[in-house]
PDB file of C-alpha atoms and ligand atoms in Angstrom:
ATOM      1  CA  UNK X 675       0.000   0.000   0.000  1.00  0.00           C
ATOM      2  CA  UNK X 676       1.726   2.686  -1.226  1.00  0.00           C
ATOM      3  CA  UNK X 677       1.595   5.655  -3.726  1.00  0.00           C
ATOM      4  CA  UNK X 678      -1.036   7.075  -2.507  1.00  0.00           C
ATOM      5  CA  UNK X 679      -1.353  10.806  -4.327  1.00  0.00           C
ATOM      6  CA  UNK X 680      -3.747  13.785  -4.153  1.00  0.00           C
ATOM      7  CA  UNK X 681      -4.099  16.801  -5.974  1.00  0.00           C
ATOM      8  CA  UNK X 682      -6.460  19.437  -4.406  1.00  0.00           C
ATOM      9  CA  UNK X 683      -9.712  20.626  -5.426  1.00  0.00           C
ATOM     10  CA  UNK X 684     -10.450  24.275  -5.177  1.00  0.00           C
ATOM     11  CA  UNK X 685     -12.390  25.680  -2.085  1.00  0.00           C
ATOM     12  CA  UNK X 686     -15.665  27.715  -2.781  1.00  0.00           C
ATOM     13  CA  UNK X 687     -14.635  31.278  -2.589  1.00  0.00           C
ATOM     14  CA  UNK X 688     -15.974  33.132   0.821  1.00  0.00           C
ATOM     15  CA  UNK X 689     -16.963  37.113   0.925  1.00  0.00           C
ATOM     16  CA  UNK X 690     -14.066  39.367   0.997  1.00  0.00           C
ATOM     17  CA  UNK X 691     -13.729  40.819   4.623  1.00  0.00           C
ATOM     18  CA  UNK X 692     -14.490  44.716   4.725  1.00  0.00           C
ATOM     19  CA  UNK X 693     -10.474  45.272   4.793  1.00  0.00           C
ATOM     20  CA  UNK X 694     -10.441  44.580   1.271  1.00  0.00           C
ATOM     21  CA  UNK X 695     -13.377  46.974   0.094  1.00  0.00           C
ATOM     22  CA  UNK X 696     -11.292  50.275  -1.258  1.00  0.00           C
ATOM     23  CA  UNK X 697     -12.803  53.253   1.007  1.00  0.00           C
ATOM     24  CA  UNK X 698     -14.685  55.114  -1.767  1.00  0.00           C
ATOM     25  CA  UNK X 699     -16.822  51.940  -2.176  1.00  0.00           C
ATOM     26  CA  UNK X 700     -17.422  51.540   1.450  1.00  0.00           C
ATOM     27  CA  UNK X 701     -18.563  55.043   1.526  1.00  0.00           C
ATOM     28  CA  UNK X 702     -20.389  54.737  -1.410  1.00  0.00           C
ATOM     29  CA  UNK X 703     -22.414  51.914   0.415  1.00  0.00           C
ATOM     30  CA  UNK X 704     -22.737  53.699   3.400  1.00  0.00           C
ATOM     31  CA  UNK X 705     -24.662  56.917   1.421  1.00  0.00           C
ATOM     32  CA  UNK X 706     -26.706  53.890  -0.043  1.00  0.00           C
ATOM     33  CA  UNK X 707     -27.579  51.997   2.937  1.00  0.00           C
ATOM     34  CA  UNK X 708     -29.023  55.536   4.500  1.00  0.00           C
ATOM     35  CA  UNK X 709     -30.959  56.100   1.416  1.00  0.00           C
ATOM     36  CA  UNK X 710     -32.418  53.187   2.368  1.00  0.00           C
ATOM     37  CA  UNK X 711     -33.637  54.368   5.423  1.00  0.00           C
ATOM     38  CA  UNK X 712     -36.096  56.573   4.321  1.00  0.00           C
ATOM     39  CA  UNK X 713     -37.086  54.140   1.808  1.00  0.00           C
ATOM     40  CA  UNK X 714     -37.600  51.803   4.169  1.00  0.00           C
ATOM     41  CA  UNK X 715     -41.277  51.462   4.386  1.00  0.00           C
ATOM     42  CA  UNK X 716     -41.640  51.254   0.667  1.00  0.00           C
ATOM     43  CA  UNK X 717     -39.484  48.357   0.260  1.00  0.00           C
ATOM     44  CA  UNK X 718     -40.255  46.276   3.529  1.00  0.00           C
ATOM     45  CA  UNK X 719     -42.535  44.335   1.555  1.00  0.00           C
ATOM     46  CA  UNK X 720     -39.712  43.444  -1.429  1.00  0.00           C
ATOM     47  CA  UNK X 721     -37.535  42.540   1.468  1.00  0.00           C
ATOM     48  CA  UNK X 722     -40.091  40.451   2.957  1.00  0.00           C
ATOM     49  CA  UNK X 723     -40.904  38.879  -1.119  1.00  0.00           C
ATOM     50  CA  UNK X 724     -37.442  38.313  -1.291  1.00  0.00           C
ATOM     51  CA  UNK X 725     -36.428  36.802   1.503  1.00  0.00           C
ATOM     52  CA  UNK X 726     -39.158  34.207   1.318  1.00  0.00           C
ATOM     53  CA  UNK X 727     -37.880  33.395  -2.092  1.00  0.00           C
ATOM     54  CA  UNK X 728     -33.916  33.633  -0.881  1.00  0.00           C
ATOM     55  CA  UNK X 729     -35.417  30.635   1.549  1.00  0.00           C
ATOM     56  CA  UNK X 730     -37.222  28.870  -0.475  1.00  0.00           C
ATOM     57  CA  UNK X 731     -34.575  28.552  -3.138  1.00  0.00           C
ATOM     58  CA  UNK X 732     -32.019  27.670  -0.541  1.00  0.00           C
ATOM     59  CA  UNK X 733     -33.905  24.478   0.040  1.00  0.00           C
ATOM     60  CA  UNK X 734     -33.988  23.908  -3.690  1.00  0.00           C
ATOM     61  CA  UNK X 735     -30.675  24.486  -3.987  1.00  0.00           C
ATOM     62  CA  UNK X 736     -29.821  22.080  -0.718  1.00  0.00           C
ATOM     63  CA  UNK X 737     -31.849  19.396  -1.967  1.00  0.00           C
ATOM     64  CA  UNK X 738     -30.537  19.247  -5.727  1.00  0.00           C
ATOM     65  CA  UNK X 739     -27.016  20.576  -5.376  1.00  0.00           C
ATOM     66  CA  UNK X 740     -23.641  18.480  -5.533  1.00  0.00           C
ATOM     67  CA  UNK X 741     -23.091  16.972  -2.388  1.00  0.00           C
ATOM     68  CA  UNK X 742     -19.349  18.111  -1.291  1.00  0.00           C
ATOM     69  CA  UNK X 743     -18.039  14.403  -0.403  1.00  0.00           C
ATOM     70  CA  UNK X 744     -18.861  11.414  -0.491  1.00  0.00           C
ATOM     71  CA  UNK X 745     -18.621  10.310   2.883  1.00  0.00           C
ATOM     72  CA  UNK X 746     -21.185  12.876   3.980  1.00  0.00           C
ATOM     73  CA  UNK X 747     -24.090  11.413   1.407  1.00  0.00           C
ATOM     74  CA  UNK X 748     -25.438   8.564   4.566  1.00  0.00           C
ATOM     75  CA  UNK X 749     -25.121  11.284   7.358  1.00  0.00           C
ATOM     76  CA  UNK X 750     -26.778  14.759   7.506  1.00  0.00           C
ATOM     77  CA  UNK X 751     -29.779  15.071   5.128  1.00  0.00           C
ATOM     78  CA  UNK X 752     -30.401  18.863   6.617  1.00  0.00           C
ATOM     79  CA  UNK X 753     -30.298  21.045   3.796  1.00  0.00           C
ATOM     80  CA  UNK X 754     -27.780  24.357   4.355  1.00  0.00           C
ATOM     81  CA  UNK X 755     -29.661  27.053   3.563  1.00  0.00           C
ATOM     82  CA  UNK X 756     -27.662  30.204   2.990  1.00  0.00           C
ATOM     83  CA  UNK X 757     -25.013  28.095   0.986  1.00  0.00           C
ATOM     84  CA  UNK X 758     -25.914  29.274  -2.021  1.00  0.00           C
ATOM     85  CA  UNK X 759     -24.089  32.439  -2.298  1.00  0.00           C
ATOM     86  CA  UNK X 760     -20.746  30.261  -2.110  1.00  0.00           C
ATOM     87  CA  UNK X 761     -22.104  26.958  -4.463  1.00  0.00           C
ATOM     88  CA  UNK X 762     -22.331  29.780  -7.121  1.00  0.00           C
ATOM     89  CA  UNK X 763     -18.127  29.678  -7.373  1.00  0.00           C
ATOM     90  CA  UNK X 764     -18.433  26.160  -7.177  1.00  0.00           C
ATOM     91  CA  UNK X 765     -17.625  25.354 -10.977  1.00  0.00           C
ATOM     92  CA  UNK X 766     -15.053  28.187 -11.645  1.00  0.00           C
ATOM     93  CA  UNK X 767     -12.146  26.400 -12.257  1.00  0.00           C
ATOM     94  CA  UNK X 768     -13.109  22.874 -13.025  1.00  0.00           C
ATOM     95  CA  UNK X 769     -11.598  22.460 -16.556  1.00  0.00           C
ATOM     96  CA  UNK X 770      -8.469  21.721 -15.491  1.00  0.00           C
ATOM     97  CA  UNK X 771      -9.835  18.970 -13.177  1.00  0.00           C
ATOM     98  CA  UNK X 772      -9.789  15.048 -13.482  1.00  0.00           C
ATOM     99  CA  UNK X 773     -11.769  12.805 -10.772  1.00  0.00           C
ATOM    100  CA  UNK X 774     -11.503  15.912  -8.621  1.00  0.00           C
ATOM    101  CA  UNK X 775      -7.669  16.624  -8.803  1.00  0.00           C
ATOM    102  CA  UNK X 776      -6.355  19.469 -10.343  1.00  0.00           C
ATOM    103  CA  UNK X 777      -3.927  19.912 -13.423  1.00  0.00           C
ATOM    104  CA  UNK X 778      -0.373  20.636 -12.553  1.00  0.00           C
ATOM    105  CA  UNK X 779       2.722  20.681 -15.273  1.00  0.00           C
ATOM    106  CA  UNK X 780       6.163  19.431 -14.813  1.00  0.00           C
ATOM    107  CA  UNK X 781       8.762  20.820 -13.674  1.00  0.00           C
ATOM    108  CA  UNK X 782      11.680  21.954 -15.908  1.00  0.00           C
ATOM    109  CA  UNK X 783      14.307  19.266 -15.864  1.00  0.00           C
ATOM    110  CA  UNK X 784      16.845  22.441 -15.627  1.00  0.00           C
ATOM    111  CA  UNK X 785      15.595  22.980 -12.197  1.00  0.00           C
ATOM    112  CA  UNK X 786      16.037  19.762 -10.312  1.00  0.00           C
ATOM    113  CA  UNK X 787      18.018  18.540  -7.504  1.00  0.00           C
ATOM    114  CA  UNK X 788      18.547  16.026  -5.730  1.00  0.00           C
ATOM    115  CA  UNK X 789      17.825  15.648  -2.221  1.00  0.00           C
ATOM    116  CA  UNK X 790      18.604  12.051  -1.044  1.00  0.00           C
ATOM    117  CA  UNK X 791      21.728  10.190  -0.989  1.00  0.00           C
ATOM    118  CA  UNK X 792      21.175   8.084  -3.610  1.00  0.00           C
ATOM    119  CA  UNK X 793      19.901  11.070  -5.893  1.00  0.00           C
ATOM    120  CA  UNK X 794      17.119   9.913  -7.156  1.00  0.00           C
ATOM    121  CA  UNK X 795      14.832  11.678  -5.487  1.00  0.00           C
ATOM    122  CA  UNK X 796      14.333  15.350  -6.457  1.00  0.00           C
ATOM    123  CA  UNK X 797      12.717  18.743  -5.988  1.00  0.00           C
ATOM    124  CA  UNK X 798      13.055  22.252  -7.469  1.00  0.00           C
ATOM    125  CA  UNK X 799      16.315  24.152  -6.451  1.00  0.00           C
ATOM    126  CA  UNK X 800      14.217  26.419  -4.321  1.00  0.00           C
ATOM    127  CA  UNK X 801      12.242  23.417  -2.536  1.00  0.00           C
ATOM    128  CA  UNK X 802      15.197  21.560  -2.455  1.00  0.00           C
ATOM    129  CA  UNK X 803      17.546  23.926  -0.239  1.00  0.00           C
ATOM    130  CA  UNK X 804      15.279  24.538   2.402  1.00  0.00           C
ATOM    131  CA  UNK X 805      14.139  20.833   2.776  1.00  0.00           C
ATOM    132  CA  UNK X 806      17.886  20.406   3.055  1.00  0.00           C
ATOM    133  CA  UNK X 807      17.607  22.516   5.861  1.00  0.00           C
ATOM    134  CA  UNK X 808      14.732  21.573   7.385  1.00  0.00           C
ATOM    135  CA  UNK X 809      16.308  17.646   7.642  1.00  0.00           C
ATOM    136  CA  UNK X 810      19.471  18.931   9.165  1.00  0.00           C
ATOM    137  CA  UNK X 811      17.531  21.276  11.235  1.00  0.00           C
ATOM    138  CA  UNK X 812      15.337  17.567  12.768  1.00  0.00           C
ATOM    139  CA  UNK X 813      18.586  16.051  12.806  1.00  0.00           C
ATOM    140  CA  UNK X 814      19.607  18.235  15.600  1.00  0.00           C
ATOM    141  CA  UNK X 815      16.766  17.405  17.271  1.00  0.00           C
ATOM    142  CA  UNK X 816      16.880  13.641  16.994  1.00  0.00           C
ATOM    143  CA  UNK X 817      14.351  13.392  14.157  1.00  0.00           C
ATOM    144  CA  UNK X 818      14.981  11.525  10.952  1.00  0.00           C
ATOM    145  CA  UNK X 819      12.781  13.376   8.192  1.00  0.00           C
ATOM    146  CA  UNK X 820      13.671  10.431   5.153  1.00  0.00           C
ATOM    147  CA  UNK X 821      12.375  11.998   1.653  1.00  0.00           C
ATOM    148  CA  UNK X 822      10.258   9.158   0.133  1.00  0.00           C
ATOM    149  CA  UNK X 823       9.172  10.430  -3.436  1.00  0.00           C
ATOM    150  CA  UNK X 824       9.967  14.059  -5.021  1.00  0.00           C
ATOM    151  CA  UNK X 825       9.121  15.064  -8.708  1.00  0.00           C
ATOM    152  CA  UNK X 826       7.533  12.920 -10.445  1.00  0.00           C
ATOM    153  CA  UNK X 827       6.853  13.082 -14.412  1.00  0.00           C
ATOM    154  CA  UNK X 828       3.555  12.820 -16.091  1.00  0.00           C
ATOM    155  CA  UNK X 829       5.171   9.369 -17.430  1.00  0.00           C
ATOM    156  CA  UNK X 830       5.527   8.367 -14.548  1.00  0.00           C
ATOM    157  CA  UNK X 831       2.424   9.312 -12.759  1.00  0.00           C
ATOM    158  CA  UNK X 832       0.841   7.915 -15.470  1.00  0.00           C
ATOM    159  CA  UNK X 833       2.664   4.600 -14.588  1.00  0.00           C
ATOM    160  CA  UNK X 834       1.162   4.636 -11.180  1.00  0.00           C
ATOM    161  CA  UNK X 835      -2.422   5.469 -12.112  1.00  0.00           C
ATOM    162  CA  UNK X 836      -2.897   2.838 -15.339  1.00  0.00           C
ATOM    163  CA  UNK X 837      -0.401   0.267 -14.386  1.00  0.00           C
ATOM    164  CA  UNK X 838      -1.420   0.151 -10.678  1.00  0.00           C
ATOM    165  CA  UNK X 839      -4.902   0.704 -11.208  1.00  0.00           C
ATOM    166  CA  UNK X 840      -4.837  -2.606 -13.383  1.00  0.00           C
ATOM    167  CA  UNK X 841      -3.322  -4.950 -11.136  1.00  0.00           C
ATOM    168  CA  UNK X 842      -5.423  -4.003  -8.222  1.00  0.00           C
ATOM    169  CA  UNK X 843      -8.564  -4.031 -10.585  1.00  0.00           C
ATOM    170  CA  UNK X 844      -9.745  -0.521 -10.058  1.00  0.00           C
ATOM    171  CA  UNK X 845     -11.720   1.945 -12.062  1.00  0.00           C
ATOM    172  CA  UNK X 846     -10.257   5.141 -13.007  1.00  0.00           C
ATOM    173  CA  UNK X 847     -12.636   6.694  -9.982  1.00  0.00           C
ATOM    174  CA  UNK X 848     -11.675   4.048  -7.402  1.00  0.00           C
ATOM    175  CA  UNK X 849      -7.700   5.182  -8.060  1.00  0.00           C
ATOM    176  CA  UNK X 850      -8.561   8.291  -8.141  1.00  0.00           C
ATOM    177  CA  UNK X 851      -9.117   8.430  -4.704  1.00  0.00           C
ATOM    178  CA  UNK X 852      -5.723   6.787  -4.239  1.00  0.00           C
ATOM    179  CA  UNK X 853      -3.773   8.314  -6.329  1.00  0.00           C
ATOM    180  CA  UNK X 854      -3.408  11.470  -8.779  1.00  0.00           C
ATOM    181  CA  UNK X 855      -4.128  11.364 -12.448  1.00  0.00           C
ATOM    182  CA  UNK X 856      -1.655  11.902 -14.379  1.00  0.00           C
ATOM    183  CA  UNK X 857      -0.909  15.634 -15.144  1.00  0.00           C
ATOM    184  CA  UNK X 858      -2.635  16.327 -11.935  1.00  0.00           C
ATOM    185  CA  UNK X 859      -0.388  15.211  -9.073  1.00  0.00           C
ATOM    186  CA  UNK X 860       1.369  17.890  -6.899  1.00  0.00           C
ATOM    187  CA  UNK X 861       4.624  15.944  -7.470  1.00  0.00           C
ATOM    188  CA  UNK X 862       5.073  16.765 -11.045  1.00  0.00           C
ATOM    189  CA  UNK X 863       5.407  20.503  -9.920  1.00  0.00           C
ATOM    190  CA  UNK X 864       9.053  19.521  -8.040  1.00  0.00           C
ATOM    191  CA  UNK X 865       7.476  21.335  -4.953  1.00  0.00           C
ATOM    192  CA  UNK X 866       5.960  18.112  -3.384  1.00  0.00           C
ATOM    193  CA  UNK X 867       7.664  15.615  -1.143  1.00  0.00           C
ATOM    194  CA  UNK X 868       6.205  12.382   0.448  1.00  0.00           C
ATOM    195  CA  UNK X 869       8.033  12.185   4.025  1.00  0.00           C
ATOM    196  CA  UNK X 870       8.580   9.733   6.154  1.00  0.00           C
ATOM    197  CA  UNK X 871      10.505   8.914   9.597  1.00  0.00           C
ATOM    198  CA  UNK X 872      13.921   7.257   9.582  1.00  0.00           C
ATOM    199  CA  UNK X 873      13.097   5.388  12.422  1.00  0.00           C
ATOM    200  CA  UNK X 874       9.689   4.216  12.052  1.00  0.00           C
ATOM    201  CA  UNK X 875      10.041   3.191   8.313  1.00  0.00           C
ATOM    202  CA  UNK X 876       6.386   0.653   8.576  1.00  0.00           C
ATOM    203  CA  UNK X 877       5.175   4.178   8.929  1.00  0.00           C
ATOM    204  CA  UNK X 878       5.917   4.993   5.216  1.00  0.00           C
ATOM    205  CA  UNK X 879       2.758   6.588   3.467  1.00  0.00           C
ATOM    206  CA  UNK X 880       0.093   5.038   5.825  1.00  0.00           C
ATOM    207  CA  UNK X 881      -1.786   6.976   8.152  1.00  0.00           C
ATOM    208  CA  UNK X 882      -0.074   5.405  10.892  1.00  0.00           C
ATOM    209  CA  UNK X 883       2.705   8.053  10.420  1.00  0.00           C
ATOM    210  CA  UNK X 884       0.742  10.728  12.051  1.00  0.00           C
ATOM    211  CA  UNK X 885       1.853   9.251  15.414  1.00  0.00           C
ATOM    212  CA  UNK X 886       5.394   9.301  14.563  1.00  0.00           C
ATOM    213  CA  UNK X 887       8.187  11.865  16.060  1.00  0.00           C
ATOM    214  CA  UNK X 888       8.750  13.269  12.480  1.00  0.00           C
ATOM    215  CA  UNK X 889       5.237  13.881  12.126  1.00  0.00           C
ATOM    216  CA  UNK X 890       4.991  16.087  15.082  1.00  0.00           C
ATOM    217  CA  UNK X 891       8.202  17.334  14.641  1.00  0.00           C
ATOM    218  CA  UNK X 892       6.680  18.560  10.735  1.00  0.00           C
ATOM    219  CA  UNK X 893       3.699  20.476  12.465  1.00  0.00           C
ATOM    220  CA  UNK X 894       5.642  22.207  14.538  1.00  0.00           C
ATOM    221  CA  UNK X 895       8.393  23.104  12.559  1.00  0.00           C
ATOM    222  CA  UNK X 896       7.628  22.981   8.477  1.00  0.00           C
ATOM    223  CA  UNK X 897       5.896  26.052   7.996  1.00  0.00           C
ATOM    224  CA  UNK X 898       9.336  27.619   9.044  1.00  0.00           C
ATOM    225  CA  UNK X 899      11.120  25.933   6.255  1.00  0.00           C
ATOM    226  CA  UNK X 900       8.092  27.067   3.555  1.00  0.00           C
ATOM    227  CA  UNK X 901       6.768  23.420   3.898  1.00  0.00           C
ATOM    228  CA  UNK X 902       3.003  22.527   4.844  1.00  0.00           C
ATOM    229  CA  UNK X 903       1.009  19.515   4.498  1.00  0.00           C
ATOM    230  CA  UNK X 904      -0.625  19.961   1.408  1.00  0.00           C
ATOM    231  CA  UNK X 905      -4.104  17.814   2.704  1.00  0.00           C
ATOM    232  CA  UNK X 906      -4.625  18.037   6.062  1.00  0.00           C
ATOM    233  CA  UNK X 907      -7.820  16.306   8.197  1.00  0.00           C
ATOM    234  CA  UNK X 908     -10.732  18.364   6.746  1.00  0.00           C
ATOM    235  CA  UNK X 909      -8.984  20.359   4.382  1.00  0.00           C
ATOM    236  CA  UNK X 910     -11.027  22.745   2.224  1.00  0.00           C
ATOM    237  CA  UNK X 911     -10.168  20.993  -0.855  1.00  0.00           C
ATOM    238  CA  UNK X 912     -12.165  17.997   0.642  1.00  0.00           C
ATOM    239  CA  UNK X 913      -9.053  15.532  -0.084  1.00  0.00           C
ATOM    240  CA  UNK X 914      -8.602  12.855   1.947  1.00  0.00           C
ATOM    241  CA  UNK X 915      -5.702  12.921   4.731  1.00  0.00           C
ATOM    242  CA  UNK X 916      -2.009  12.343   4.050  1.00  0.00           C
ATOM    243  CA  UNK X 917       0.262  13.183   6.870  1.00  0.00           C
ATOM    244  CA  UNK X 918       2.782  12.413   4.529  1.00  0.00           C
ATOM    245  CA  UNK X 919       3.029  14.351   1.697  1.00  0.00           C
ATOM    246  CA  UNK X 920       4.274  17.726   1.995  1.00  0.00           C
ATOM    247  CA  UNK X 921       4.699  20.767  -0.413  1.00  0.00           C
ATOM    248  CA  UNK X 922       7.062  23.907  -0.358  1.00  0.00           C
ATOM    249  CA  UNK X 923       4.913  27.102  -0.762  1.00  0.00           C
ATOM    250  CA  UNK X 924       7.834  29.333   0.343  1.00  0.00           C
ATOM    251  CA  UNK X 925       8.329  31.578  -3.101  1.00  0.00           C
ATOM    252  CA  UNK X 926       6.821  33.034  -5.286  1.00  0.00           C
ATOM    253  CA  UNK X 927       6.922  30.757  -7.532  1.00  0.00           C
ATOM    254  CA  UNK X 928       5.928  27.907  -6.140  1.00  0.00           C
ATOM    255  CA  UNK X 929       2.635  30.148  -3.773  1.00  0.00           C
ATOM    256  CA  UNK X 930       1.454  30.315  -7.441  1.00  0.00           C
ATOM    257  CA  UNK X 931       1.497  27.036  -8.282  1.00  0.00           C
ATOM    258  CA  UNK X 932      -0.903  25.831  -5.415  1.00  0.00           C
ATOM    259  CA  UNK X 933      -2.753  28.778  -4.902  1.00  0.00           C
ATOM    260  CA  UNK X 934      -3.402  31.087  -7.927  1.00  0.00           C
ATOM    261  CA  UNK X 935      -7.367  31.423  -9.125  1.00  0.00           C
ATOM    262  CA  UNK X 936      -7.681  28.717  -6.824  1.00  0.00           C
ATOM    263  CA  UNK X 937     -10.199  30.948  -4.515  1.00  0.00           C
ATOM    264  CA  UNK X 938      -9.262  29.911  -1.693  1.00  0.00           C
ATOM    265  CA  UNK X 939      -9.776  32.147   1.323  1.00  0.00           C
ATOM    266  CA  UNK X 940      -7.035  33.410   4.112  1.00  0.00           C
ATOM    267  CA  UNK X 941      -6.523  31.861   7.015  1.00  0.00           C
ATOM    268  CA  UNK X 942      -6.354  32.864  10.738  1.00  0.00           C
ATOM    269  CA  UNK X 943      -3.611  31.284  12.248  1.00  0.00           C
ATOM    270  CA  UNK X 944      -2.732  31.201  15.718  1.00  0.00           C
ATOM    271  CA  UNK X 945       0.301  34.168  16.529  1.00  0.00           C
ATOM    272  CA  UNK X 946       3.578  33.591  15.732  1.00  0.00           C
ATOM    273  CA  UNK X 947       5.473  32.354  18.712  1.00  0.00           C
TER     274      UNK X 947
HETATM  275 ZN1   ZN J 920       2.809  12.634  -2.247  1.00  0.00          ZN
END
């Protein structure tokens, strides 16, 4: 059991906080919303219209919509009412999607290193240096961060997916919960990198490597190194969990990659310590 890969789906994009609403505009609804006072027995009754129909087509929506994962389609049958706004950026950047995971293109050959001993397994320049440092950095610590799988190529991806997909006799859907499509795995980007812990190797991509020292050494530490786990429990994408796999997001370059049109909202983190 091995190999597992996920690509991301994109999040539904949430309203902007008032932060990002230039100040003429903000005025500009301020002047509206006390025109609206004085309006405001004349249009009680189109408020009233339209919030009955704003409920109304909620439950519609609830009831017919795409369910967001599959594991959720026994539980809750409550519809979410008020979800609409957000389903309506549902479909903005599906074209580029396969079985859910999103399109990502290889990396240029010109920009790969290695970063294990035996060289095989590689990342971006960029990626590469500060995983570099980010192993030496657990080292010091008593922590064995072992790279398991860097880039990969389409080819090979593509290996994994068909090949693999064969001999355990799975659809194309069934894999794809396993493992990326080809052209749509985060490890053809160079910035991705499957970890695991040098001394708890039975660990290796299963989800049994959550309880490992590496693993908690990762959470503490990665996003110091530009590393984070790229599908965490209950991640917005809605892809399942892999402690393992990691991606750099610590340039330009490579925040681009994983998070342009992608609509995914900020995120409050907890102060820096
Ligand atoms: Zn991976």
């Amino acid at each position: 059991m091995n190999n597992a890969e996920f690509s991301g789906k994109p999040r539904n994009s949430l309203p902007k906080s008032g932060e990002d609403i230039p100040v003429a505009l903000r005025d500009a609804a301020d002047a509206e919303s006390k025109m609206g006072l004085r309006l405001l027995p004349l249009t009680i009754g189109g408020v009233a219209g339209f919030i009955i129909l704003a409920i109304i087509s909620g439950f519609l929506f609830a009831s017919i919509g795409p369910k967001k994962n599959p594991d959720s389609l026994s539980s809750s049958s409550s519809p979410q009412v008020g979800n609409s706004a957000s389903n309506a950026n549902k479909n903005t950047d599906q074209n580029d999607q396969v079985l859910g995971h999103l399109a990502y293109s290889e990396a240029p050959g010109s920009d790969l290193v290695p970063i294990s001993a035996d060289r095989r397994i590689k990342m971006r320049k960029a990626a590469a240096v500060k995983f570099e440092q980010m192993v030496a950095a657990a080292r010091s610590q008593g922590v064995h961060l072992v790279p398991i799988s860097g880039f990969r190529s389409i080819k090979e991806q593509e290996q994994l997916f068909f090949t693999i997909g064969a001999q355990r006799n799975q659809t194309p859907a069934q894999r794809a919960a396993l493992s990326a499509p080809p052209g749509h795995s985060e490890h053809h980007t160079g910035y991705a990198v499957d970890i695991g812990d040098g001394a708890a190797p039975a660990t290796n991509l299963v989800l049994s490597f959550e309880k490992t020292r590496a693993f908690q050494w990762l959470q503490a530490n990665a996003a110091r190194f530009g590393f984070e786990m790229s599908f965490p429990r209950n991640n917005p994408q809605g892809v399942s969990y892999e402690p393992w796999h990691w991606r750099f997001v610590g340039d330009r370059d490579s925040l681009e990659t994983f998070y342009k049109a992608r609509n995914i909202k900020p995120q409050q983190t907890p102060l820096p310590r």
